[in-house]
CSV table of C-alpha atoms in Angstrom, one decimal:
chain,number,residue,atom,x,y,z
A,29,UNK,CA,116.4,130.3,85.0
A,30,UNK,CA,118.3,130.4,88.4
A,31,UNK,CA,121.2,127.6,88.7
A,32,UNK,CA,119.5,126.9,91.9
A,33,UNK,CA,116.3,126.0,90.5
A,34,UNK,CA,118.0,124.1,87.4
A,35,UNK,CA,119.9,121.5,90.5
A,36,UNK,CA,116.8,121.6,92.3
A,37,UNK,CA,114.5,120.0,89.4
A,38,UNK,CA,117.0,117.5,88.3
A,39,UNK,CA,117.3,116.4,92.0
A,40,UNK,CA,113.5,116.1,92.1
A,41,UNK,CA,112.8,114.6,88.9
A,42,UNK,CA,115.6,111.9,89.7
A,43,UNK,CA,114.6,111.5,93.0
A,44,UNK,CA,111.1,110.8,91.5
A,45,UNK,CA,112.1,108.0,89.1
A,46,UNK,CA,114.1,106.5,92.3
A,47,UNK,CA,111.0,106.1,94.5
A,48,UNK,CA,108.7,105.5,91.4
A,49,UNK,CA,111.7,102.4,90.3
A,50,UNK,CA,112.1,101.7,93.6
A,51,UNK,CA,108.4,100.5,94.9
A,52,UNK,CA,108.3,98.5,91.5
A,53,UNK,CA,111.7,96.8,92.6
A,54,UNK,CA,110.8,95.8,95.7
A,55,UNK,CA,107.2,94.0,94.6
A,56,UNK,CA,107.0,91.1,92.4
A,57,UNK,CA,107.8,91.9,89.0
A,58,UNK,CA,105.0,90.3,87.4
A,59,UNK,CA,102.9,93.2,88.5
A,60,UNK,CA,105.0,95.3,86.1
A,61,UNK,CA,105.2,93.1,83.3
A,62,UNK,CA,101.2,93.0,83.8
A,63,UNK,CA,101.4,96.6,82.9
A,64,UNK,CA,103.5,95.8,79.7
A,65,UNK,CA,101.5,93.4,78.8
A,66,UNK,CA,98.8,95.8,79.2
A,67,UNK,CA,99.6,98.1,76.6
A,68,UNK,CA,99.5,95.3,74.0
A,69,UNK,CA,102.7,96.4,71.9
A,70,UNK,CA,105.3,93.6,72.4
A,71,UNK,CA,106.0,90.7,71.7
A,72,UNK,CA,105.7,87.9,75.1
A,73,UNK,CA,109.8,87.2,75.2
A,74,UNK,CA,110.4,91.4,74.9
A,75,UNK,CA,107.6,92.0,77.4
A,76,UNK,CA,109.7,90.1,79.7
A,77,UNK,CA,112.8,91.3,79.4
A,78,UNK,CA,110.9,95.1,79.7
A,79,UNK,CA,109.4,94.0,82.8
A,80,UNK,CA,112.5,92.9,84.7
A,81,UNK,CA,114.9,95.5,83.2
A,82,UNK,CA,113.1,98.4,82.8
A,83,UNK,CA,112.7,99.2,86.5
A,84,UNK,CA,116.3,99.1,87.1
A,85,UNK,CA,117.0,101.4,84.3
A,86,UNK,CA,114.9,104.2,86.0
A,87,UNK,CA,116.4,103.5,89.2
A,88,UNK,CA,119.9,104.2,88.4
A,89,UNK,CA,119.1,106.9,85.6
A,90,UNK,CA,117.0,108.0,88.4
A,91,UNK,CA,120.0,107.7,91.5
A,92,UNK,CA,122.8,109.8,88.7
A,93,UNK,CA,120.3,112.4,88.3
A,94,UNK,CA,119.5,113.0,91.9
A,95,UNK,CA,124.1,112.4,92.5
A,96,UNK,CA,124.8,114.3,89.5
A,97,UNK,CA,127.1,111.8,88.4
A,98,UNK,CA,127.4,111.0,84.1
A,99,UNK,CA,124.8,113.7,83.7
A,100,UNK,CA,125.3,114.1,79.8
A,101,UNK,CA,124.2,110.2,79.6
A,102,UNK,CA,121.7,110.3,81.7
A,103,UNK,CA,119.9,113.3,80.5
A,104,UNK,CA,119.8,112.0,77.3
A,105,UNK,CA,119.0,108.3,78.4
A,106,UNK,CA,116.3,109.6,79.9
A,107,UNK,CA,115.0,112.0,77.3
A,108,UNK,CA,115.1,108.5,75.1
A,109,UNK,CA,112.9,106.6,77.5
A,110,UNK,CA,110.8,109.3,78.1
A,111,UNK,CA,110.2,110.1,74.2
A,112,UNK,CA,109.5,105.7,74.1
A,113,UNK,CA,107.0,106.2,77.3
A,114,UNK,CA,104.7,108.9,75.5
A,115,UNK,CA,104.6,106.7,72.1
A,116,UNK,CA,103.8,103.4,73.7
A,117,UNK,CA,101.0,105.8,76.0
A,118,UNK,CA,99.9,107.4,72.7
A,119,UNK,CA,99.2,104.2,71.0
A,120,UNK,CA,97.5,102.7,74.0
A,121,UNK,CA,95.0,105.7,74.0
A,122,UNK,CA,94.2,105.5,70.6
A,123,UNK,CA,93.4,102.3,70.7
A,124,UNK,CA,91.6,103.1,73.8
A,125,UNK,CA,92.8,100.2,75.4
A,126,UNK,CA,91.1,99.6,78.7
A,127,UNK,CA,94.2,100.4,81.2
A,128,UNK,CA,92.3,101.9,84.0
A,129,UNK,CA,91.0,99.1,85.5
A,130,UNK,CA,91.5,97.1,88.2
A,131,UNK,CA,94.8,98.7,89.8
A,132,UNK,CA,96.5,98.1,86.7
A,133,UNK,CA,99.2,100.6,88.0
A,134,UNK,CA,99.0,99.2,91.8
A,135,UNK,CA,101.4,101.1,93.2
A,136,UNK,CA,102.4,104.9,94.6
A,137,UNK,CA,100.8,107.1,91.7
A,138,UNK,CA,97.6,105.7,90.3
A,139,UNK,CA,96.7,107.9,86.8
A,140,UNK,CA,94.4,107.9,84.2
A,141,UNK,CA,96.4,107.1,80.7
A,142,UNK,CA,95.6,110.3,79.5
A,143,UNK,CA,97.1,111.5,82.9
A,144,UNK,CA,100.2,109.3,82.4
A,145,UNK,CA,101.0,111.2,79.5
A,146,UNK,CA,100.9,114.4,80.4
A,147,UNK,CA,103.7,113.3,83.2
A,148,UNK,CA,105.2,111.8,80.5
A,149,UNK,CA,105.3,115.2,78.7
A,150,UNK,CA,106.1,117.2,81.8
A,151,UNK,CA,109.1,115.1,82.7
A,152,UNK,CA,110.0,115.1,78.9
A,153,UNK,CA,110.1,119.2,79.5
A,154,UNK,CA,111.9,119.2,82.2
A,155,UNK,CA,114.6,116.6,80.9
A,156,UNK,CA,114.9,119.0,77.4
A,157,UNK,CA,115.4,122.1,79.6
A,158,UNK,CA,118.1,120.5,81.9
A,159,UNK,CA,119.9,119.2,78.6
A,160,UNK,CA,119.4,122.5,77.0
A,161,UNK,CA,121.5,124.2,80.5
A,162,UNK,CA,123.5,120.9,81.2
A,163,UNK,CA,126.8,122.9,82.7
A,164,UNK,CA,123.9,125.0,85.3
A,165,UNK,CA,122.4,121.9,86.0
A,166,UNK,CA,126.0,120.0,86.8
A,167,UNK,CA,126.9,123.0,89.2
A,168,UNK,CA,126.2,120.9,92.0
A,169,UNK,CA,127.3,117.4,91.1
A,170,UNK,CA,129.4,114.6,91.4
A,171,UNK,CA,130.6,115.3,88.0
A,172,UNK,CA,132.7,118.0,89.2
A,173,UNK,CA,134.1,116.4,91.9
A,174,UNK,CA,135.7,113.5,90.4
A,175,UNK,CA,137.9,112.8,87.6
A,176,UNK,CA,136.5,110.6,85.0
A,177,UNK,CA,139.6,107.9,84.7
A,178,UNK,CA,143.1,107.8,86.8
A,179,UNK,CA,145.2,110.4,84.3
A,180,UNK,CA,142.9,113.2,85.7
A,181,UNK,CA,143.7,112.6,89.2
B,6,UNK,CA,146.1,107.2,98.7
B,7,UNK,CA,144.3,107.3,95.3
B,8,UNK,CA,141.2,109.5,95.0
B,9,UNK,CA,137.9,107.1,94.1
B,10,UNK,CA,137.9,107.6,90.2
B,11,UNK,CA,134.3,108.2,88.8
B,12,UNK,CA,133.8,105.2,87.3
B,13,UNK,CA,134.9,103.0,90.7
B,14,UNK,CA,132.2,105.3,92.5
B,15,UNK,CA,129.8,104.7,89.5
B,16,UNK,CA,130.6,100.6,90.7
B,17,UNK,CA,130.4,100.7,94.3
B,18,UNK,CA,127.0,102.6,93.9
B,19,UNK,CA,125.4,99.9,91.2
B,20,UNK,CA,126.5,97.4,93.7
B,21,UNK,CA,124.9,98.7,97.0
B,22,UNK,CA,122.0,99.8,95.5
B,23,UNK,CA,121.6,96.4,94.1
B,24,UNK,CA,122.0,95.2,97.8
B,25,UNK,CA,119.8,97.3,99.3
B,26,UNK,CA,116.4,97.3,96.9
B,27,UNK,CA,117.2,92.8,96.9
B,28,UNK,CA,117.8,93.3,101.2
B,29,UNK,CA,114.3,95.7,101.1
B,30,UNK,CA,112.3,93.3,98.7
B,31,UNK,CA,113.2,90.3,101.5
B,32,UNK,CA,112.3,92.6,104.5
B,33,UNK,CA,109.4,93.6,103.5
B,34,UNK,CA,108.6,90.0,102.9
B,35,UNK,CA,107.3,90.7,98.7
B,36,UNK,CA,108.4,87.0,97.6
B,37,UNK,CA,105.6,86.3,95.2
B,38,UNK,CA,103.8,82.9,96.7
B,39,UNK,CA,105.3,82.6,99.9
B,40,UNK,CA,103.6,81.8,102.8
B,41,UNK,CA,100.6,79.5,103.8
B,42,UNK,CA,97.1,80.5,102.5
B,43,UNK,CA,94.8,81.1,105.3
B,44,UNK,CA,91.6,79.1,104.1
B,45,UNK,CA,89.0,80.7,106.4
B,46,UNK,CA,88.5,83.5,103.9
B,47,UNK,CA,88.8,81.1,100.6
B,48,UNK,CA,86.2,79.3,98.5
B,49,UNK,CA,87.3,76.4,96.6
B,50,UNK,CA,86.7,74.6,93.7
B,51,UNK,CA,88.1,70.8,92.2
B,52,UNK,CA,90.0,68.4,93.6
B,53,UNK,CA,92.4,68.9,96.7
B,54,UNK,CA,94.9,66.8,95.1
B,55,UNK,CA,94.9,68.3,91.9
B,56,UNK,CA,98.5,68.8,90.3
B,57,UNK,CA,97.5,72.5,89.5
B,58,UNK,CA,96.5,74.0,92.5
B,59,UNK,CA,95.4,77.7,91.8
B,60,UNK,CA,95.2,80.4,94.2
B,61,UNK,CA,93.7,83.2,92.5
B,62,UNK,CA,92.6,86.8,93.7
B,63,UNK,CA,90.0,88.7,92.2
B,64,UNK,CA,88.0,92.4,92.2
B,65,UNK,CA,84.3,91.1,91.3
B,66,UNK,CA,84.1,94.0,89.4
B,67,UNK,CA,87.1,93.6,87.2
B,68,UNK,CA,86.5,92.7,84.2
B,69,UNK,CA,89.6,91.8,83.4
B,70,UNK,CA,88.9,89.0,86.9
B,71,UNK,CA,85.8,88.0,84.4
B,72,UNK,CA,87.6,87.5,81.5
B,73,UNK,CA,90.2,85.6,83.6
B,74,UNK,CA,86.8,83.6,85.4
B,75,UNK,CA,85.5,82.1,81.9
B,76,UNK,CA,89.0,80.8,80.7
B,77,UNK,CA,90.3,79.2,84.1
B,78,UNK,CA,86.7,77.5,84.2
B,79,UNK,CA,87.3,76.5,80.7
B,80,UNK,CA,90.5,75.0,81.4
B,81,UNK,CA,88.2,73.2,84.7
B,82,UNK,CA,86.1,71.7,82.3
B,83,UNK,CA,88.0,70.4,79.6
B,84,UNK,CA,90.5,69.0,82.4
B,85,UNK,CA,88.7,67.4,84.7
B,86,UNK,CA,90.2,66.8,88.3
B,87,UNK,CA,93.4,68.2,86.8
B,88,UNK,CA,92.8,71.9,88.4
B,89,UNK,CA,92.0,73.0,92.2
B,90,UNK,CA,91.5,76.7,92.6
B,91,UNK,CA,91.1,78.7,95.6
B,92,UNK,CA,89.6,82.1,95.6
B,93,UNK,CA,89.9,85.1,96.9
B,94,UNK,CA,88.8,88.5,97.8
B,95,UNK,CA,90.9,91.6,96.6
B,96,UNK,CA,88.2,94.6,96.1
B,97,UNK,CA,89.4,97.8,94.7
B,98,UNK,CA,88.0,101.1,96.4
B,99,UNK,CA,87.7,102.5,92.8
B,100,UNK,CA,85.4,100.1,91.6
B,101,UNK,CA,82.2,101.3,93.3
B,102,UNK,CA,80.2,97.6,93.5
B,103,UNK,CA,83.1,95.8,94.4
B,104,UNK,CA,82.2,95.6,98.0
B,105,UNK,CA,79.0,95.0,97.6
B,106,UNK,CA,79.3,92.1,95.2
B,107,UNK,CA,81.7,90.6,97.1
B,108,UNK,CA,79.2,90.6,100.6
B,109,UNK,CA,76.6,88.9,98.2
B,110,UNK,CA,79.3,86.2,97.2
B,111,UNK,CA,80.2,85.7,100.7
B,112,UNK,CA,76.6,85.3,101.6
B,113,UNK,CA,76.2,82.7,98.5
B,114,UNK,CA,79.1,81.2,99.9
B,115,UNK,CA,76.7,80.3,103.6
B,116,UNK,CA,74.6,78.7,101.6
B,117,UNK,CA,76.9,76.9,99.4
B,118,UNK,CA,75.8,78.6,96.4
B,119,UNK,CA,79.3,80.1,95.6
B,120,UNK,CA,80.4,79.1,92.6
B,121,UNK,CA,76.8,78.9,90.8
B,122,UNK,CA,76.8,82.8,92.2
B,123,UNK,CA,80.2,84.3,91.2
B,124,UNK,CA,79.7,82.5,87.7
B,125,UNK,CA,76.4,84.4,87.0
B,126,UNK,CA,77.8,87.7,88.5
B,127,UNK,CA,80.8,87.3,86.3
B,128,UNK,CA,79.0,86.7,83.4
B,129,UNK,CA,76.9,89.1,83.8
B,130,UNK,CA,79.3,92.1,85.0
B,131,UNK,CA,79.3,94.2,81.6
B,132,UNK,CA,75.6,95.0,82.8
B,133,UNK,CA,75.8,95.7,86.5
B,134,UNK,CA,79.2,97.3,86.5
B,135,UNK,CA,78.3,100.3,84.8
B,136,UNK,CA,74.6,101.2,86.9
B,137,UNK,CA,74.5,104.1,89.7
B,138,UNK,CA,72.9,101.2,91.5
B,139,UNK,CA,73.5,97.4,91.3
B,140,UNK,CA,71.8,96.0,94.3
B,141,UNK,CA,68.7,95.1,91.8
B,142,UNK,CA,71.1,93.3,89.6
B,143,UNK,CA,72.8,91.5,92.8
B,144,UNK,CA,69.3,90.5,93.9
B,145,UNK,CA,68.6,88.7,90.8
B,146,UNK,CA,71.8,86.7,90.3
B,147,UNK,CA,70.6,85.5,93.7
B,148,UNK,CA,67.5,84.8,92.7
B,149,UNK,CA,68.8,82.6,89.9
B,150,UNK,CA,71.3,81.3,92.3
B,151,UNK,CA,68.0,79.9,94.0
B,152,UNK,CA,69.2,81.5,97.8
B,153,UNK,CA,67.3,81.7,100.7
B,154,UNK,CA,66.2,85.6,100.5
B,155,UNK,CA,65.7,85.6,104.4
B,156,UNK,CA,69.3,84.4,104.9
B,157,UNK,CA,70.8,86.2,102.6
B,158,UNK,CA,69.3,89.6,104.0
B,159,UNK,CA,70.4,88.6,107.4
B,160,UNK,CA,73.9,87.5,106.2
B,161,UNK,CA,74.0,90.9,104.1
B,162,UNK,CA,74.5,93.0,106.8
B,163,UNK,CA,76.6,90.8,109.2
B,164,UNK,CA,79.6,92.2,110.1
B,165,UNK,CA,82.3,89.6,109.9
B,166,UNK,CA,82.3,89.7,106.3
B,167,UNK,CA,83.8,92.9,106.4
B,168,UNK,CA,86.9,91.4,108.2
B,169,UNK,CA,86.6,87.8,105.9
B,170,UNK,CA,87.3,90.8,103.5
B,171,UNK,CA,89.9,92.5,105.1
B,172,UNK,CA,91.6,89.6,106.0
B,173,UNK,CA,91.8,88.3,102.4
B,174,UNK,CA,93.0,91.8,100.5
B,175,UNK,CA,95.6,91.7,103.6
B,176,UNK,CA,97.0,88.1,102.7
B,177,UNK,CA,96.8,89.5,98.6
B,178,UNK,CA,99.3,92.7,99.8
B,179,UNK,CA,101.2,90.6,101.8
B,180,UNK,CA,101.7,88.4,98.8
B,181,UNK,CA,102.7,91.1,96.6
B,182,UNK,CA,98.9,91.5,94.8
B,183,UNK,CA,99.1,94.8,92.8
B,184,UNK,CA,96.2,94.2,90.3
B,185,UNK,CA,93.5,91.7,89.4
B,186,UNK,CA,93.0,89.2,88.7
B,187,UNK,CA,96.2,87.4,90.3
B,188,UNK,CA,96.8,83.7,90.2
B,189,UNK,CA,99.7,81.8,91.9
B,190,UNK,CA,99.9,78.3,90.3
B,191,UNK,CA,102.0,76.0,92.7
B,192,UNK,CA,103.3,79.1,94.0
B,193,UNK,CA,104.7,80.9,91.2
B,194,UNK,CA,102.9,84.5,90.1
B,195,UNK,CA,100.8,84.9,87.2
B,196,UNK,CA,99.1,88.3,86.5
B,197,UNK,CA,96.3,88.8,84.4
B,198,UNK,CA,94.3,86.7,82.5
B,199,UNK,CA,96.5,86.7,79.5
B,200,UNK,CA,99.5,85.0,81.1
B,201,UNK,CA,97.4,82.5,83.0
B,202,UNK,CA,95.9,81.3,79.5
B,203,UNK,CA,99.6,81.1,78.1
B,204,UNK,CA,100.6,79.3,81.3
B,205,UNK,CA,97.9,76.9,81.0
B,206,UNK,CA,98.1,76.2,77.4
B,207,UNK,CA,101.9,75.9,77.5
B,208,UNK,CA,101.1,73.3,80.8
B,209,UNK,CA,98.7,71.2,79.2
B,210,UNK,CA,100.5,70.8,76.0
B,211,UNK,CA,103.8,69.5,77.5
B,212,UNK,CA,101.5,67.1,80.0
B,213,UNK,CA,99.8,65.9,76.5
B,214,UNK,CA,103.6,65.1,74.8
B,215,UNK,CA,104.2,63.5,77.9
B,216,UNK,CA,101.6,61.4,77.7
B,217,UNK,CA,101.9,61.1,74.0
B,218,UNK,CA,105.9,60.1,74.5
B,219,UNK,CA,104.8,57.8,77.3
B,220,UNK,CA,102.1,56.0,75.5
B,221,UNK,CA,105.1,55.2,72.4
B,222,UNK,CA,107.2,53.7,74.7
């Protein structure tokens, strides 16, 4: 796979956790932990803390990818909260809980659950293959640019 | 002059993105209960003065809005004057009755045969929601709602509904209304049905140790 293409997916799939993060951020965050609650796996003190930190997690997961900045972390962060997305999706469908009603994801992508976890397992691909060619996919980062603490400047 | 080290970058950007998405949530004006509620496009129910006052939008065809229906008039019930609610109207293009159910409440509503109306169309939703076509259904409820079947074909196809509607899925997106049923309880954001019975329960108890503690004294 072309080094080009390998910078160009991990700039898309960050950029797409930014604006995904990022429309949740800026609306009430009830409407998130709604979704939580949805899924029926937490307990009400966790749901909350998911609700309101959750979204800021994929937004700066999100923003590193897309800069290129920590990459090793962040690949792996994400491949972690991807792998927890699918399980929590997986449960929810075999317990066919009724998550496609009423706008229950209100926002920019509205998906079927069975739809939400084949993006899951897309993005989970994509994550894996970028790990898998992590030096390609830092060619064009901030990670080369800067030196991690003052000794390598 | 010293080059920006990776993890003062890594700092400066957590700090103005914090800025901006907190600067974009206030510009875009998504505060959760702000704002005065526009009461030509909300039905009421209870007392004005009512120390819980509920303003709660709903899809008619959501069942999770029905669910939400049965325990906030439960709550009504077993505390009487205690609870004033306002409703209204968020439909959902995806539920295909939605419109349509919420014309016939608005027509109820002329002939102030709301509540008795939206109670029977909640109730019954699990059997309407699911047919090609529900106008049979509708027709009944309004039958049993005893309305005027002249008026309510005449109010059927009048026009301003349309913008009572509009108007009232507006103020919802305005307020930050992603799903249904939401409730704002002396302003504060509840979504789903779920967290308005916790809410409610968790209310009602501390009011009855307050009571309880007052009464001791």
């Amino acid at each position: 796979m072309p080094t080009g293409f390998l910078v160009s997916l991990r700039m898309v799939v960050g950029l797409f956790f930014v604006v995904v993060s990022a429309e949740k951020l800026v609306h009430p965050y009830q409407n998130f932990l709604y979704v939580v609650q949805s899924y029926q796996v937490f307990p009400p003190f966790l749901e909350e803390v998911i609700a309101r930190t959750i979204p800021w997690a994929e937004f700066f997961l999100g923003l590193f990818l897309v800069l290129g900045l920590w990459l090793g972390v962040v690949l792996r962060s994400f491949i972690i909260l991807l792998a927890g997305f699918i399980i929590i999706v997986s449960q929810a469908l075999i317990r066919q809980l009724p998550l496609d009603d009423c706008g229950c994801f209100g926002g920019l992508i509205k998906l079927p659950l069975w739809g939400t976890g084949m993006l899951d397992i897309g993005l989970l691909i994509f994550l894996i293959v970028l790990v898998r060619r992590e030096k390609d996919t830092a060619a064009v980062s901030l990670d080369k640019l800067l030196p991690t603490n003052e000794k390598d400047q | 002059m010293r080059k920006l080290s990776k993890t003062n970058l890594t700092i400066l950007i957590i700090l103005l993105s914090v800025a901006l998405i907190t600067g974009l949530k206030y510009f875009l004006g998504s505060q959760a209960g702000s704002g005065p509620i526009d009461p030509s496009t909300a039905r009421s129910k209870g007392s004005p003065q009512a120390p819980l006052q509920i303003l709660e939008f709903i899809d008619l065809q959501c069942p999770a809005c029905a669910k939400g229906h049965m325990v906030l008039s439960n709550y009504i019930d077993y505390y009487p004057g205690q609870i004033y609610v306002k409703l209204k109207y968020f439909p959902f293009a995806s539920h295909q009755h939605s419109i349509r159910a919420t014309r016939y409440a608005e027509c109820a509503a002329r002939q102030e045969k709301f509540w008795p109306f939206v109670d029977v169309l909640l109730q019954e939703q699990p059997r309407w929601a699911g047919l090609i076509n529900a106008e049979p259904a509708f027709a009944q409820f309004a039958q049993s709602a005893a309305l005027d079947p002249q008026k309510l074909n005449a109010c059927l196809s009048d026009e301003s509904i349309d913008k009572i509607i509009a108007e009232s899925k507006s103020e919802g997106t305005s307020r930050g209304v992603q799903s249904t049923p939401t409730y704002f309880i002396n302003n504060e954001m509840i979504v789903g049905w779920r967290t308005l019975d916790q809410y409610l329960t968790s209310y009602f108890a501390r009011q009855t140790s307050v009571q309880i503690m007052s009464t001791e004294q």
